[in-house]
Short mmCIF file of C-alpha atoms in Angstrom, two decimals:
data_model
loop_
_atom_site.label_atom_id
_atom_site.label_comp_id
_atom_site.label_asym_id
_atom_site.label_seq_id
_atom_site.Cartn_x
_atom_site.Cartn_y
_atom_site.Cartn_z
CA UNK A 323 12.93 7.61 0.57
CA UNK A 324 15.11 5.16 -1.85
CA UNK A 325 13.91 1.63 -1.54
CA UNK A 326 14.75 -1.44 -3.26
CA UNK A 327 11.29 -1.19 -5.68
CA UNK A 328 12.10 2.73 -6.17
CA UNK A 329 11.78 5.92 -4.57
CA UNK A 330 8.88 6.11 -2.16
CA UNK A 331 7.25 9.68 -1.71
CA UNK A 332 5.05 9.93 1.77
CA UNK A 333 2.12 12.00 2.30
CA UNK A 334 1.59 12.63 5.64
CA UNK A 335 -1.06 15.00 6.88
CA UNK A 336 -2.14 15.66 10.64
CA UNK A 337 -4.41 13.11 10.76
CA UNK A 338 -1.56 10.24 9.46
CA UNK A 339 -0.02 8.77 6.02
CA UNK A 340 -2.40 9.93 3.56
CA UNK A 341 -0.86 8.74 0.41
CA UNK A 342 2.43 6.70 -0.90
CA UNK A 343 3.84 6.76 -4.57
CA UNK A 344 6.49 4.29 -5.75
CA UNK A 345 8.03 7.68 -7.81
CA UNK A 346 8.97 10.95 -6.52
CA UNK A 347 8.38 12.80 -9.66
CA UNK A 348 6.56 16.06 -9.93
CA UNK A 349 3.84 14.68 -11.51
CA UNK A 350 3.15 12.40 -8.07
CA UNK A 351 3.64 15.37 -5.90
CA UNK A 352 0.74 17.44 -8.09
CA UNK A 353 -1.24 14.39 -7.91
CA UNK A 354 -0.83 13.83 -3.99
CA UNK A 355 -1.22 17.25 -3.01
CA UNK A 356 -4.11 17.98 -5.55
CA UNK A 357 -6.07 15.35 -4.23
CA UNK A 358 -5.62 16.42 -0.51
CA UNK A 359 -6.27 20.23 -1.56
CA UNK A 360 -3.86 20.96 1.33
CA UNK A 361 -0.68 23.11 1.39
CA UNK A 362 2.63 21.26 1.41
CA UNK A 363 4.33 22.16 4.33
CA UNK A 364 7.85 20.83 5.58
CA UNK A 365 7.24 19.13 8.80
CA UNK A 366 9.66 16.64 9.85
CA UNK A 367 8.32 15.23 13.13
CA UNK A 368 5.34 14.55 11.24
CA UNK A 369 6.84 12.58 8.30
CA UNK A 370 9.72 10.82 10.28
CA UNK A 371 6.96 8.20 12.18
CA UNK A 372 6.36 7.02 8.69
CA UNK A 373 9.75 7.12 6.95
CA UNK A 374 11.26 5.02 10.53
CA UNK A 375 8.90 2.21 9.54
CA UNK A 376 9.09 2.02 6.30
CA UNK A 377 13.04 1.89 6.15
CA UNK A 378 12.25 -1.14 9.16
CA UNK A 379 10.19 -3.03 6.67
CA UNK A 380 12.55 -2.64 3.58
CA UNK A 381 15.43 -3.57 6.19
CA UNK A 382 12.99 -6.54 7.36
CA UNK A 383 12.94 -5.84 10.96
CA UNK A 384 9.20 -4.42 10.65
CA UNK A 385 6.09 -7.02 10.00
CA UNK A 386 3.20 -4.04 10.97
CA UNK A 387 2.95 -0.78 9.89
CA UNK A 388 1.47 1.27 13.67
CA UNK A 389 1.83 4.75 11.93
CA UNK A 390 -1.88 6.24 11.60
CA UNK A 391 -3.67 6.36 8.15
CA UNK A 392 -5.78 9.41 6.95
CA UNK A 393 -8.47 7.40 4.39
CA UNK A 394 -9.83 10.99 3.24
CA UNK A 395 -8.55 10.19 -0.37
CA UNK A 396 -10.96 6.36 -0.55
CA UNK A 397 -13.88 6.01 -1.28
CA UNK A 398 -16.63 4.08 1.15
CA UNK A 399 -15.97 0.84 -1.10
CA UNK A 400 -12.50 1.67 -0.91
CA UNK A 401 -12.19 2.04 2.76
CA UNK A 402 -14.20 -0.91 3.54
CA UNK A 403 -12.34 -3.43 0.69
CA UNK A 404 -8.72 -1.75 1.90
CA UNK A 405 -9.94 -1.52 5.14
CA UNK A 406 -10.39 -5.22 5.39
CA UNK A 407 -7.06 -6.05 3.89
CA UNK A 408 -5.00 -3.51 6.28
CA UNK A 409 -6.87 -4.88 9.51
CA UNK A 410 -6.73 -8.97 8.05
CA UNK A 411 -3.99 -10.13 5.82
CA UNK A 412 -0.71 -10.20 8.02
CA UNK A 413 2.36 -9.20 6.74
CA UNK A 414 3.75 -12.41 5.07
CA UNK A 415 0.30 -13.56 3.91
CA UNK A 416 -1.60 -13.24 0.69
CA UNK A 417 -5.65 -12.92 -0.10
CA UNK A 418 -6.87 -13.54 -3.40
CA UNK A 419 -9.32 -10.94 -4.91
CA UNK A 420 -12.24 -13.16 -4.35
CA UNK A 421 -12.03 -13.87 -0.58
CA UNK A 422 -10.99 -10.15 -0.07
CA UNK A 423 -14.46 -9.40 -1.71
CA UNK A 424 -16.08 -12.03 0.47
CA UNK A 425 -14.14 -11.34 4.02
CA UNK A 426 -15.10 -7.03 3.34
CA UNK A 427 -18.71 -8.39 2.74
CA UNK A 428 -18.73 -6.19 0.05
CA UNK A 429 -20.85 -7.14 -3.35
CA UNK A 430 -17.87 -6.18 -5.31
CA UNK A 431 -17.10 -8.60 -7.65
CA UNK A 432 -13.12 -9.67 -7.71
CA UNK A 433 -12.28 -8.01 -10.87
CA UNK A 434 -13.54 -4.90 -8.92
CA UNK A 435 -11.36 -5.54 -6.05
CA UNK A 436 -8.70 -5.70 -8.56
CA UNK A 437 -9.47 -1.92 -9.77
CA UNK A 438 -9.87 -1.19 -6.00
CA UNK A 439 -6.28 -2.52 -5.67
CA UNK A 440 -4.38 -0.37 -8.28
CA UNK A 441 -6.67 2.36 -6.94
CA UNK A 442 -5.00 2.23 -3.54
CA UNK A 443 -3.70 6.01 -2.64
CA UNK A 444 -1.47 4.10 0.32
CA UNK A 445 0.42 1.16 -1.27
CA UNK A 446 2.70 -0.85 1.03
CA UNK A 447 1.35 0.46 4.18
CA UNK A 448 -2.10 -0.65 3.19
CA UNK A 449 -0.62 -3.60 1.34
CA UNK A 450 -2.32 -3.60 -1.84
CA UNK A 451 0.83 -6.30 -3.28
CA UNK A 452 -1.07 -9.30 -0.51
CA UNK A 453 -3.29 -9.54 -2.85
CA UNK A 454 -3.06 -12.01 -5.48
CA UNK A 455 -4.82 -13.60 -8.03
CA UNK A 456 -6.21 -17.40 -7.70
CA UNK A 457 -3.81 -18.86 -10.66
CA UNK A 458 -1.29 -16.42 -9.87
CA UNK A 459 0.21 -13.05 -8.57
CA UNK A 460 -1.93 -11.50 -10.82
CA UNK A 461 -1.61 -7.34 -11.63
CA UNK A 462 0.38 -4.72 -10.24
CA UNK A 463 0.09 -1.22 -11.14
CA UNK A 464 2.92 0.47 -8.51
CA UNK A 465 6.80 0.92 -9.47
CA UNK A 466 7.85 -1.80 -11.81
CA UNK A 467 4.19 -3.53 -11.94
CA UNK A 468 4.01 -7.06 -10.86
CA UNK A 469 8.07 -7.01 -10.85
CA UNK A 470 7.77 -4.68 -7.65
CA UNK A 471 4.82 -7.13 -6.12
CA UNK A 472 7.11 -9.74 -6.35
CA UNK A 473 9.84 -8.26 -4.76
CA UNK A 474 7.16 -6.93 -2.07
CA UNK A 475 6.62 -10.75 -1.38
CA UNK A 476 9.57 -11.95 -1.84
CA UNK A 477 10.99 -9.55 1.15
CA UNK A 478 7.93 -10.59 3.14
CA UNK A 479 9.13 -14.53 2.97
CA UNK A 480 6.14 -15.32 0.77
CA UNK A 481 7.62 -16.01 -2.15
CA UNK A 482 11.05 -17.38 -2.35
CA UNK A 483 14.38 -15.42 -3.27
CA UNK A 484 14.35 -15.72 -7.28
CA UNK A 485 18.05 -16.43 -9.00
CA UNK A 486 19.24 -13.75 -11.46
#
């Protein structure tokens, strides 16, 4: 689906979103559907939960993402680091690496949340872009990098409009 930080492929299996990419490119679709080892099928009732909110929260009409999330493709310290930041940090709200490694009681140090971060499988559902850094927004590894985080935010009324 076009969005204002680039074309967003969904992966949606029967379990829920599985994966996002901020580039529908061939190379994203291999990636998705190599790491699921499932078939690609075209279902549309499946896929159109996820593609409805996501056009709400680029529109700004959606603050929570309710679609279900298959977290086959994490890790343990994935799940419980992304885990923590789906179920805590509110739409409109930011984390910084540190207290996401303290709140997911994890003994992950914050430069290892950081990897976890640009690791995530399921950016801007499981918003990845809330966390920043303590002097700053820090990295950014979907779309445009830390361009697309900011725009993220910006849309989410945490940071203010920038002038071009």
């Amino acid at each position: 689906m076009p969005t204002e930080v680039g074309d967003v492929l969904v992966a949606v299996t029967e379990v829920g979103v599985a994966a996002t990419s901020f580039a529908d490119t061939p190379r994203n679709r291999a990636w998705i559907t190599g790491r699921l080892r499932l078939p690609v099928v075209d279902a549309p009732s499946r896929i159109a939960p996820a593609l409805t909110e996501l056009a709400a929260y680029f529109a700004g009409t959606r603050r929570e993402f309710t679609v279900p999330v298959d977290w086959r493709l994490m890790s343990e310290a994935q799940q419980q680091v992304l885990g923590t930041l789906y179920h805590t940090v509110r739409y409109g709200q930011v984390i910084t690496y540190g207290e996401l490694a303290r709140r997911s009681a994890t003994r992950i140090p914050p430069r290892g949340i950081g990897t976890i971060m640009g690791s995530n499988p399921i950016p801007i559902i499981v918003p990845c872009h809330r966390v920043v850094a303590g002097d700053g927004l820090g990295g950014f590894s979907g779309g445009e990098g830390v361009e697309s985080k900011r725009r993220l935010l910006t849309l989410e009324g945490h940071l203010p409009p920038t002038l071009f």
